[in-house]
Short mmCIF file of C-alpha atoms and ligand atoms in Angstrom, two decimals:
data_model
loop_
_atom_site.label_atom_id
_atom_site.label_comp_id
_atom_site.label_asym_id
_atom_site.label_seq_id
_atom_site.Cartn_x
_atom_site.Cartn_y
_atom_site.Cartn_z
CA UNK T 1009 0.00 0.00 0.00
CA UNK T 1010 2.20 2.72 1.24
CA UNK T 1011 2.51 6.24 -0.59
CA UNK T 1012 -0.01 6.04 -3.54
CA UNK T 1013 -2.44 5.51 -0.39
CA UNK T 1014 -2.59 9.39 -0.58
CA UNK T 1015 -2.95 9.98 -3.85
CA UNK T 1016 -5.13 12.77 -5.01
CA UNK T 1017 -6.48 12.67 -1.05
CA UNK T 1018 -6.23 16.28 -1.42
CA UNK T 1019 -8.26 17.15 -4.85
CA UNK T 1020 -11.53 18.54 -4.40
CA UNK T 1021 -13.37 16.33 -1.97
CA UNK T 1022 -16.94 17.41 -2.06
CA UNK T 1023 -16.48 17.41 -5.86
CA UNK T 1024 -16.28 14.00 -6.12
CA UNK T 1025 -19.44 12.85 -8.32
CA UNK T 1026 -20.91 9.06 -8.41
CA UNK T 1027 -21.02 6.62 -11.04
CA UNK T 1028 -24.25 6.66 -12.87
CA UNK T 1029 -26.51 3.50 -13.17
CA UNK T 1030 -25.00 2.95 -16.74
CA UNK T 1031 -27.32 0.14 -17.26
CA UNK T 1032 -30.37 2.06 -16.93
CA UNK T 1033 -29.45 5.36 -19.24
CA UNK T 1034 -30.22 5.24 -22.98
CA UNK T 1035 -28.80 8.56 -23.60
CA UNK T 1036 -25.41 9.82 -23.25
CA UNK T 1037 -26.68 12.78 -19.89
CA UNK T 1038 -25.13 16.32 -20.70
CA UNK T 1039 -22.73 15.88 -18.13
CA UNK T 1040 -20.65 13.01 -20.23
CA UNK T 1041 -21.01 14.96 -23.10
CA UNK T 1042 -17.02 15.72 -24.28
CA UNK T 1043 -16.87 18.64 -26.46
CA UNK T 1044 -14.33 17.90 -29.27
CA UNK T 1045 -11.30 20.09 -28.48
CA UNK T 1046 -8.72 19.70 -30.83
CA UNK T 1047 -6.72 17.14 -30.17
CA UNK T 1048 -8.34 16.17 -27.34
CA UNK T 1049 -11.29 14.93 -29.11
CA UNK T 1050 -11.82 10.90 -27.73
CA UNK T 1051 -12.27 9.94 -31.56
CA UNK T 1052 -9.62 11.32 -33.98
CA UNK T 1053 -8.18 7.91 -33.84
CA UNK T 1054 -10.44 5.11 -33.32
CA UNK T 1055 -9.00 3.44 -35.99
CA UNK T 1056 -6.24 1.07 -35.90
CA UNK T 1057 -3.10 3.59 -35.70
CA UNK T 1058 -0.07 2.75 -38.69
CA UNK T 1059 2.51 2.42 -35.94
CA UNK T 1060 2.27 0.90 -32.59
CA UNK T 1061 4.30 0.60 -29.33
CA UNK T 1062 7.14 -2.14 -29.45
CA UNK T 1063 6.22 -5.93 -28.84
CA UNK T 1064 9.06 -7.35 -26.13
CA UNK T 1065 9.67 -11.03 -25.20
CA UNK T 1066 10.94 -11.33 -21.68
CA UNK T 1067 13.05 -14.42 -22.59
CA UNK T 1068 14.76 -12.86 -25.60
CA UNK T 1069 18.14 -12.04 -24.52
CA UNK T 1070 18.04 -8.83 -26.29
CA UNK T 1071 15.00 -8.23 -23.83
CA UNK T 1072 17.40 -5.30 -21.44
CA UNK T 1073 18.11 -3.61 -24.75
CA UNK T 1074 14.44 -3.22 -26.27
CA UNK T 1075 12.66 -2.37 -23.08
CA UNK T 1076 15.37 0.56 -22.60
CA UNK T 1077 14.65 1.56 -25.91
CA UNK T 1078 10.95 1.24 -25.61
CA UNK T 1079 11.05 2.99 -22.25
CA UNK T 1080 12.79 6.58 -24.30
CA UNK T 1081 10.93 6.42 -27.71
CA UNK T 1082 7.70 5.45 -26.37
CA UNK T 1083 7.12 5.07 -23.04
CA UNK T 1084 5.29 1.93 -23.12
CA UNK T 1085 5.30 -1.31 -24.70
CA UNK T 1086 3.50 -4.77 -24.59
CA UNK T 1087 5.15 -7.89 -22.99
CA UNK T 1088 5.05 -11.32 -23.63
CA UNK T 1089 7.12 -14.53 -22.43
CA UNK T 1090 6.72 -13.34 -19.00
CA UNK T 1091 5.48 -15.84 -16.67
CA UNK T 1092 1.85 -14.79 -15.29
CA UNK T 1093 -0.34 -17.77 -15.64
CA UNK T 1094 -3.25 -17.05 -18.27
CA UNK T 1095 -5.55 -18.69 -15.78
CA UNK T 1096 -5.06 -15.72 -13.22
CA UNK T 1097 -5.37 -13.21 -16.06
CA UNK T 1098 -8.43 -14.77 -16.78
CA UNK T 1099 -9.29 -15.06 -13.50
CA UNK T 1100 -9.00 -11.68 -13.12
CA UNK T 1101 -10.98 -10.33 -15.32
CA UNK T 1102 -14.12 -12.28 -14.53
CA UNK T 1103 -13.96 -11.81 -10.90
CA UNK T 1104 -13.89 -8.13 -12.27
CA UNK T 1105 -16.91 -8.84 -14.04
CA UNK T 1106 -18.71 -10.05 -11.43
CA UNK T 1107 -18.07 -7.24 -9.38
CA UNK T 1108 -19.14 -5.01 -11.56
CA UNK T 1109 -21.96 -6.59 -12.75
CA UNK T 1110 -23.56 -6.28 -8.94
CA UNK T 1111 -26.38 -3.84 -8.83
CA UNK T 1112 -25.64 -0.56 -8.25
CA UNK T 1113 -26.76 0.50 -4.57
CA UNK T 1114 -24.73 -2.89 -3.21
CA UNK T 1115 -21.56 -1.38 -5.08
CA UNK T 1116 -22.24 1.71 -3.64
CA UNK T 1117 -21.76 -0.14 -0.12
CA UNK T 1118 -18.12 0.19 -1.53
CA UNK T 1119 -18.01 3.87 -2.24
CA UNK T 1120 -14.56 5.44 -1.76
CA UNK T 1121 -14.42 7.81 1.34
CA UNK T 1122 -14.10 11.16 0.68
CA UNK T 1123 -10.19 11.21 0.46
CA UNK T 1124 -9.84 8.13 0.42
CA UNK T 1125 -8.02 5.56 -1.84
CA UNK T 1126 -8.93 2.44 -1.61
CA UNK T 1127 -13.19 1.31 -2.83
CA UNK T 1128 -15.69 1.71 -6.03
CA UNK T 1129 -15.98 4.83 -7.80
CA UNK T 1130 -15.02 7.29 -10.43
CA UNK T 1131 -11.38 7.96 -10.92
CA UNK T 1132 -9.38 9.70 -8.82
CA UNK T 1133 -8.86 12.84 -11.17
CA UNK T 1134 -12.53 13.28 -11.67
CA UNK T 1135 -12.23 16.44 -9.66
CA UNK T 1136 -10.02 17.67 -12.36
CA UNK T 1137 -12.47 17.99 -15.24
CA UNK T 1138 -15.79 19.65 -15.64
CA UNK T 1139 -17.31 16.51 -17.44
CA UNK T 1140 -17.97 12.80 -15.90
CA UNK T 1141 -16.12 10.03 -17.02
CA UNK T 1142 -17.82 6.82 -18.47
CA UNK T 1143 -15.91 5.00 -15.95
CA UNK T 1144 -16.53 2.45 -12.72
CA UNK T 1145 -13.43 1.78 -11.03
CA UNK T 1146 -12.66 -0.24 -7.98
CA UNK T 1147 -9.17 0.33 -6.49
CA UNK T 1148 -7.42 -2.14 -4.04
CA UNK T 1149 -4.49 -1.12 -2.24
CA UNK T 1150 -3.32 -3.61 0.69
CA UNK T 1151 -5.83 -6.43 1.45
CA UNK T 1152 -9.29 -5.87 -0.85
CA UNK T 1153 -11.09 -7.94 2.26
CA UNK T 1154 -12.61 -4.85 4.08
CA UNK T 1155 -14.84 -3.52 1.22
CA UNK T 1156 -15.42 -6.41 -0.35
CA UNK T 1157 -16.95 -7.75 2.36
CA UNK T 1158 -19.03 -4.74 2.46
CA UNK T 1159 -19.94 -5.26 -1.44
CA UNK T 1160 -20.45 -9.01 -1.59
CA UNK T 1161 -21.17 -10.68 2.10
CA UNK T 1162 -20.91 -14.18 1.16
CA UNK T 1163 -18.33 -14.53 -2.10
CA UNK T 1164 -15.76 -12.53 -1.72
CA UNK T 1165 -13.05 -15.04 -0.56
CA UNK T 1166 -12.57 -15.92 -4.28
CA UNK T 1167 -12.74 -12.61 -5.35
CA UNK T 1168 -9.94 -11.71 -2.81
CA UNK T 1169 -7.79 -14.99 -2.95
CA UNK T 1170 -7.20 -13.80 -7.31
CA UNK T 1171 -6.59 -9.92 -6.70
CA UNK T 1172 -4.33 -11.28 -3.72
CA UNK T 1173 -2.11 -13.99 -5.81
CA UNK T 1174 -2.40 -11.10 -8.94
CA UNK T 1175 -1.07 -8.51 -6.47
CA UNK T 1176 1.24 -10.43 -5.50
CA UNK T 1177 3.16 -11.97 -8.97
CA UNK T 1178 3.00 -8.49 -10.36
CA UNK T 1179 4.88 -7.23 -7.87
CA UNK T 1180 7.24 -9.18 -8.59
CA UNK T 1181 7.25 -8.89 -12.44
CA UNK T 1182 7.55 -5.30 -11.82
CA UNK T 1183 10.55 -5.78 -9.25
CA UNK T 1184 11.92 -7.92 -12.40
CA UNK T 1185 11.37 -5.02 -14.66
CA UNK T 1186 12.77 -2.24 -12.63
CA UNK T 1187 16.42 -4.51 -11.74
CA UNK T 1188 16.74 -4.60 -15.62
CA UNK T 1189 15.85 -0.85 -16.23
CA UNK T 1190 18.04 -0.08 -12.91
CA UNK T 1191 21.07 -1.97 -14.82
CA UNK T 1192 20.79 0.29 -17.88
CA UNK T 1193 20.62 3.54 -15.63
CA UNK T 1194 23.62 2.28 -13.50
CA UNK T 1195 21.88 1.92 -10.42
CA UNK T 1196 22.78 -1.01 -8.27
CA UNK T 1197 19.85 -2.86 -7.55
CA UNK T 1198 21.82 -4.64 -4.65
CA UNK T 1199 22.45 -1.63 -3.25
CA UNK T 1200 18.46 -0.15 -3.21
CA UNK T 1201 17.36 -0.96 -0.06
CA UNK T 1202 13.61 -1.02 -1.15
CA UNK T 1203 13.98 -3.52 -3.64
CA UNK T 1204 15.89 -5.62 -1.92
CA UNK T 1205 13.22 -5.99 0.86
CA UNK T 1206 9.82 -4.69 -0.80
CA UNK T 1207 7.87 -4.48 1.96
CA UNK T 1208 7.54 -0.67 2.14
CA UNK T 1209 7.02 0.04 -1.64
CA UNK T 1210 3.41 1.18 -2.40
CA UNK T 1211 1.13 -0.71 -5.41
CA UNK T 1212 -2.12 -0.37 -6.26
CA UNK T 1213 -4.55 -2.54 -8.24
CA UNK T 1214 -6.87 -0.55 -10.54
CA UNK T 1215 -10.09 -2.72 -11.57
CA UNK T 1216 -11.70 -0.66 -14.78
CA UNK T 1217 -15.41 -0.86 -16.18
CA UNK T 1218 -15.98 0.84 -19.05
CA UNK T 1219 -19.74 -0.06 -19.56
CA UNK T 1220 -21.39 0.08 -23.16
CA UNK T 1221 -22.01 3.26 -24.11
CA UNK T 1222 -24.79 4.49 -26.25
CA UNK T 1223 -22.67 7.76 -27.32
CA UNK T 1224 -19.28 6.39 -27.69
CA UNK T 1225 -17.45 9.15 -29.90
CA UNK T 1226 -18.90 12.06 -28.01
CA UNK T 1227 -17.84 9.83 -24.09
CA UNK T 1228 -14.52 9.54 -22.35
CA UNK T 1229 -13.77 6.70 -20.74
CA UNK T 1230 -10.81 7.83 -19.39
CA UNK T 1231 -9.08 11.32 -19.65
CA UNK T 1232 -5.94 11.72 -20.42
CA UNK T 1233 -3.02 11.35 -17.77
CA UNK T 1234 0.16 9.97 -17.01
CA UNK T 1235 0.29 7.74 -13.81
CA UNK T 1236 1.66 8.41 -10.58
CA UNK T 1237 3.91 5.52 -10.10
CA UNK T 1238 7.78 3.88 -10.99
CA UNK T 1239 5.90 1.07 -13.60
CA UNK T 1240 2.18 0.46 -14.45
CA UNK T 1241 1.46 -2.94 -15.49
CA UNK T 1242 -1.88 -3.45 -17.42
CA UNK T 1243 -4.04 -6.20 -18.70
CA UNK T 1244 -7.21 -5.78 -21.23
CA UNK T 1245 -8.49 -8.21 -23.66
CA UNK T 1246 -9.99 -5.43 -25.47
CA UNK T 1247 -8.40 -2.01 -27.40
CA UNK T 1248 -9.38 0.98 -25.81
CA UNK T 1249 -6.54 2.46 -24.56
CA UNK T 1250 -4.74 5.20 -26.69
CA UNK T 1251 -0.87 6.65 -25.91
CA UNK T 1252 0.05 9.80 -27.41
CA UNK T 1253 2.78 9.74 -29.53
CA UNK T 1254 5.06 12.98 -30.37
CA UNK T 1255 4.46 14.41 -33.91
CA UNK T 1256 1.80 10.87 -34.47
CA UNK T 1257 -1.00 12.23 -32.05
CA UNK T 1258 -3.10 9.61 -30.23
CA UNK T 1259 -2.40 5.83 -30.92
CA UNK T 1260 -4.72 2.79 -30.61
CA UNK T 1261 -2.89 0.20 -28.57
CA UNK T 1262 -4.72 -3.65 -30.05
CA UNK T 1263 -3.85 -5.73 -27.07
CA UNK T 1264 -2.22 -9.09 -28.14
CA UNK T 1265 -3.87 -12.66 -26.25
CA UNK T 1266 -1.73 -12.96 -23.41
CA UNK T 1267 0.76 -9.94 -23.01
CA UNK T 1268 0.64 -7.03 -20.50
CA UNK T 1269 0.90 -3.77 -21.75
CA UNK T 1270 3.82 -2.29 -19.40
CA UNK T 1271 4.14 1.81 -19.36
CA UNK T 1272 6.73 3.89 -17.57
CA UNK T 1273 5.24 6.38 -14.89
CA UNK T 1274 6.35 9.81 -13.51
CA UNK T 1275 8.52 8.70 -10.64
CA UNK T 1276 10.73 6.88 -13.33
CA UNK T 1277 10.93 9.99 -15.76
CA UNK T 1278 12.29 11.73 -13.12
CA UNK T 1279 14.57 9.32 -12.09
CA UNK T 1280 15.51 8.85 -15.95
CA UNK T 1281 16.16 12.62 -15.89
CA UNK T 1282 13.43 12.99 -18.45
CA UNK T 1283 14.83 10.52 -21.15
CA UNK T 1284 12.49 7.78 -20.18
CA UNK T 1285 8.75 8.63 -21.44
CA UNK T 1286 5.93 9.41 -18.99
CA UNK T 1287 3.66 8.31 -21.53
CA UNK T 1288 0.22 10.44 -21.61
CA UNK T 1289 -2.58 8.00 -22.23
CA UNK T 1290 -6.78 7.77 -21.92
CA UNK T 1291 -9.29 5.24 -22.83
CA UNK T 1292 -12.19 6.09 -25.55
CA UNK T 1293 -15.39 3.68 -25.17
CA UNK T 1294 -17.32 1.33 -27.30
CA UNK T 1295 -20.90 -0.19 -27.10
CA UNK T 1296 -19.87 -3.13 -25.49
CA UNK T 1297 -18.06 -3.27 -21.91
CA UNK T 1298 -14.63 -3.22 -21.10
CA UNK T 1299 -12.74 -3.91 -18.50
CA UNK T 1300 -9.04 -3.26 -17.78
CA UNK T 1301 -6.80 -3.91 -14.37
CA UNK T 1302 -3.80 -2.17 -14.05
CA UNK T 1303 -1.13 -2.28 -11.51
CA UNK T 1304 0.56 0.48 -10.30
CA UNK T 1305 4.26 0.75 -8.50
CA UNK T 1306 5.95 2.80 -6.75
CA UNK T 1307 9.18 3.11 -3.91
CA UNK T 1308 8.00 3.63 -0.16
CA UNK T 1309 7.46 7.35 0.79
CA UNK T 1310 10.02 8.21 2.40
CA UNK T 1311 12.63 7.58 -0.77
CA UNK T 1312 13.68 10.19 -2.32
CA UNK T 1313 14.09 10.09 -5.83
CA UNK T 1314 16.71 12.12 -7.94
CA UNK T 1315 17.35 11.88 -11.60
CA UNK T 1316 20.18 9.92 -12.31
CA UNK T 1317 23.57 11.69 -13.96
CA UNK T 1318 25.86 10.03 -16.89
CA UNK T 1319 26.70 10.82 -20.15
CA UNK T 1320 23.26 8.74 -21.59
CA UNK T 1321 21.33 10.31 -18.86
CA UNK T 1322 22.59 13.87 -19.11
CA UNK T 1323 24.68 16.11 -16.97
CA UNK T 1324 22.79 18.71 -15.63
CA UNK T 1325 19.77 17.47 -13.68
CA UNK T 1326 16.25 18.75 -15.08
CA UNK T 1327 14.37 17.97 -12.06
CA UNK T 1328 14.71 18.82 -8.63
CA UNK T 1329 14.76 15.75 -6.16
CA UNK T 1330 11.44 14.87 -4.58
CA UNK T 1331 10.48 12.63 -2.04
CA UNK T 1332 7.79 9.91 -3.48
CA UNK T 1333 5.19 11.13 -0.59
CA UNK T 1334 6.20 14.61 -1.57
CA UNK T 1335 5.48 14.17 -5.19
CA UNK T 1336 2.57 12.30 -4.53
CA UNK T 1337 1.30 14.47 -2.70
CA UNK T 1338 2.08 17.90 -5.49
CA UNK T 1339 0.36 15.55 -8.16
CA UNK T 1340 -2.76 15.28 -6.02
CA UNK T 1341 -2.90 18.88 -5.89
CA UNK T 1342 -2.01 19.82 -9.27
CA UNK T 1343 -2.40 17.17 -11.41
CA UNK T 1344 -1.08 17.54 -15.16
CA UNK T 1345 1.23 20.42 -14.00
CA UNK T 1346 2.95 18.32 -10.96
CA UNK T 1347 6.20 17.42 -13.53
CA UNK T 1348 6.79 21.08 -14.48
CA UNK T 1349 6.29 22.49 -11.30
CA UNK T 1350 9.46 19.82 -9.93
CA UNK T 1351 11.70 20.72 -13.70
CA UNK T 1352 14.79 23.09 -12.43
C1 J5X V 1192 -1.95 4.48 -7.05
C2 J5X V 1192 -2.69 5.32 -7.67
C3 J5X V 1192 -2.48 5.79 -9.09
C4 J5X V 1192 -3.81 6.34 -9.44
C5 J5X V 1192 -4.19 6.94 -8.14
C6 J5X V 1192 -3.91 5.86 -7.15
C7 J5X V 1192 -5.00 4.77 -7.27
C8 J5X V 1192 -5.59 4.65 -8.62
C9 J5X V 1192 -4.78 5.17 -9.80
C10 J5X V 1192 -5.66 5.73 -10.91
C11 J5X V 1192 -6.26 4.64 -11.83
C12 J5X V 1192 -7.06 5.31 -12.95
C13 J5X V 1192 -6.30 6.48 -13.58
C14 J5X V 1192 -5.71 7.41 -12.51
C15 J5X V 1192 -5.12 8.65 -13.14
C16 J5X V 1192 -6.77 7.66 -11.46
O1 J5X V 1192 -7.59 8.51 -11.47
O2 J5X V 1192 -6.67 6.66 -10.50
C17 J5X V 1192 -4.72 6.60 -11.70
C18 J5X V 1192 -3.90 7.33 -10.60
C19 J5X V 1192 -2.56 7.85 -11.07
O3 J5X V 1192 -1.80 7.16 -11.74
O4 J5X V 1192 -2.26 9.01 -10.77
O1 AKG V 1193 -8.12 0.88 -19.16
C1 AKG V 1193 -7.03 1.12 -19.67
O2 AKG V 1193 -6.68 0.59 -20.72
C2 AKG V 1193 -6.09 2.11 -19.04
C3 AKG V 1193 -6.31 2.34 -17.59
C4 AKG V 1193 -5.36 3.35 -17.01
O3 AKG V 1193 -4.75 4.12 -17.69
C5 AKG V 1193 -5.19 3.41 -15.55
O4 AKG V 1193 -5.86 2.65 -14.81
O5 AKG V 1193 -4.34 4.21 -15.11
FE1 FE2 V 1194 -3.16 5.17 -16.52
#
């Protein structure tokens, strides 16, 4: 749990709106209506996109090499060979679907707190935008038991047992991940005290609904952002997700059976001294459901992270050093301008 515990505990609180009843509206309300502002129109590319973030297999040997490489030109990249069972994938997602297939007022019974980070509800940067997001979301941090209970009285042990084991083995995927990145940036991964013993690092499990939507190119599933966290890992049978790419604009990312789509967050652009991508990405909506879980990393609180210096990595630091609660913390406040405000 940790740091990410806090995130966005500080954005407006009583502005916090509920997920509709999405099975019971016909009509996209006025408040999910998305003008189309420039580029940030949900539907310039609904299409499948010419180019595409890298594919990487985790037992290639050239594996270090690409996922650098990925990590600077794009920021994100899919990932097979790795070793997370389909079966929990699977299981995943239909223990998501069962949760959010419950009726809404027993969901409810797992509303997020006000300022709190763990429960159902809209995302956490709702506050930030003037329209409503056509979005259910049901984020775990620590041990899910507490609310699901609430939500589900007499199956959640099955529920909790898969988001438990999933938790759990992409924890340590990601640990895998960030030793290899570490190597590349010169770090010493023997020598982190964190990663050695992970006990204080904070992750979060992110369940997504996108339910069918009967106005899909004027919705948003999910607004653009770039996550608060070292690595997110992310699993979705389904496209939906788009990346922005410099000088290509938004990009469809088409999922392929079996891999996780891995993306570098802002705590490892920092540390990366800028050279790794952030990458900005949002979710546009189709008339049939989606779901998506994605797990999100990050060092315990108290670290403090600092760009790294070498001739790859650059000289002259562009961001000040921030502690991960600290940061945390800025981006809740400020959102989209929490990078900038950090640059030296
Ligand atoms: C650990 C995290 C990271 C969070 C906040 C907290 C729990 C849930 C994550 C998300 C998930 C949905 C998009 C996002 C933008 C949101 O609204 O909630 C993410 C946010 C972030 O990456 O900043
Ligand atoms: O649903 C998706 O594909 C993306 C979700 C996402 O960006 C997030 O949970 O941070
Ligand atoms: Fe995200």
């Amino acid at each position: 749990m940790g740091a990410l515990a806090e995130a966005y505990k500080h954005s407006l609180l009583d502005k916090q709106p509920i997920p509709l009843d999405y099975g019971s509206v016909r009509t996209l309300p006025e408040s999910h209506i998305w003008l189309d502002q420039s580029d940030e129109s949900p539907y310039v590319a609904y299409s499948t996109s010419p180019i595409s973030p890298p594919v990487i297999d985790l037992t290639d040997p050239d594996a270090p090499r690409l996922i650098i490489q990925a990590c600077e030109t794009w920021g994100v990249f899919q990932l097979i060979g790795h070793d997370i069972p389909t079966k929990l994938m699977e299981d995943v997602e239909s223990e998501a679907g069962k949760l959010f297939g419950l009726p809404v007022d027993q969901k409810l019974k797992a509303l997020r707190s006000p300022g709190g980070g763990a429960g159902y509800g809209l995302p956490h940067i709702s506050p930030f935008f003037n329209k409503c997001m056509w979005h259910e979301g049901f984020t775990i941090m620590g041990s899910p038991i507490d609310h699901t209970r609430q939500l589900w009285p007499q199956a959640y042990q099955g529920f909790c047992e898969t988001m438990v084991d999933y938790q759990n083995q992409l924890k340590a995927l990601t640990e895998q991940l960030i030793r290899i990145i570490f190597k590349s940036l010169n770090i010493n991964s023997e020598e982190v005290d964190w990663l050695k013993d992970s006990q204080g690092s904070s992750t979060a499990l992110q369940l997504n609904s996108y339910p069918a939507c009967p106005d899909p190119t004027r919705a948003m599933g999910l607004a653009p952002h770039t996550d608060t966290s070292l690595i997110t890992i992310l699993q979705s049978k389904t496209s939906g997700l788009q990346v922005f790419k410099e000088g290509a604009g938004w990009i469809l990312v088409q999922p392929i059976p079996g891999a996780l789509i891995v993306n570098v967050g802002d705590f490892l652009h920092i540390l990366s001294n800028g050279v790794f991508t952030t990458v900005r990405h949002r979710v546009v909506v189709t008339q049939i459901q989606r779901f998506s879980a994605a797990h999100f990393y990050a060092p315990p609180g108290d670290v403090i992270v600092s760009p790294v210096m070498s001739k790859d990595f650059g000289e002259v630091p562009r961001y000040r050093s921030v502690s991960v609660k600290g940061y945390v913390e800025t981006k809740g406040k400020h959102f989209e301008k929490a990078l900038s405000l950090i640059k030296k």
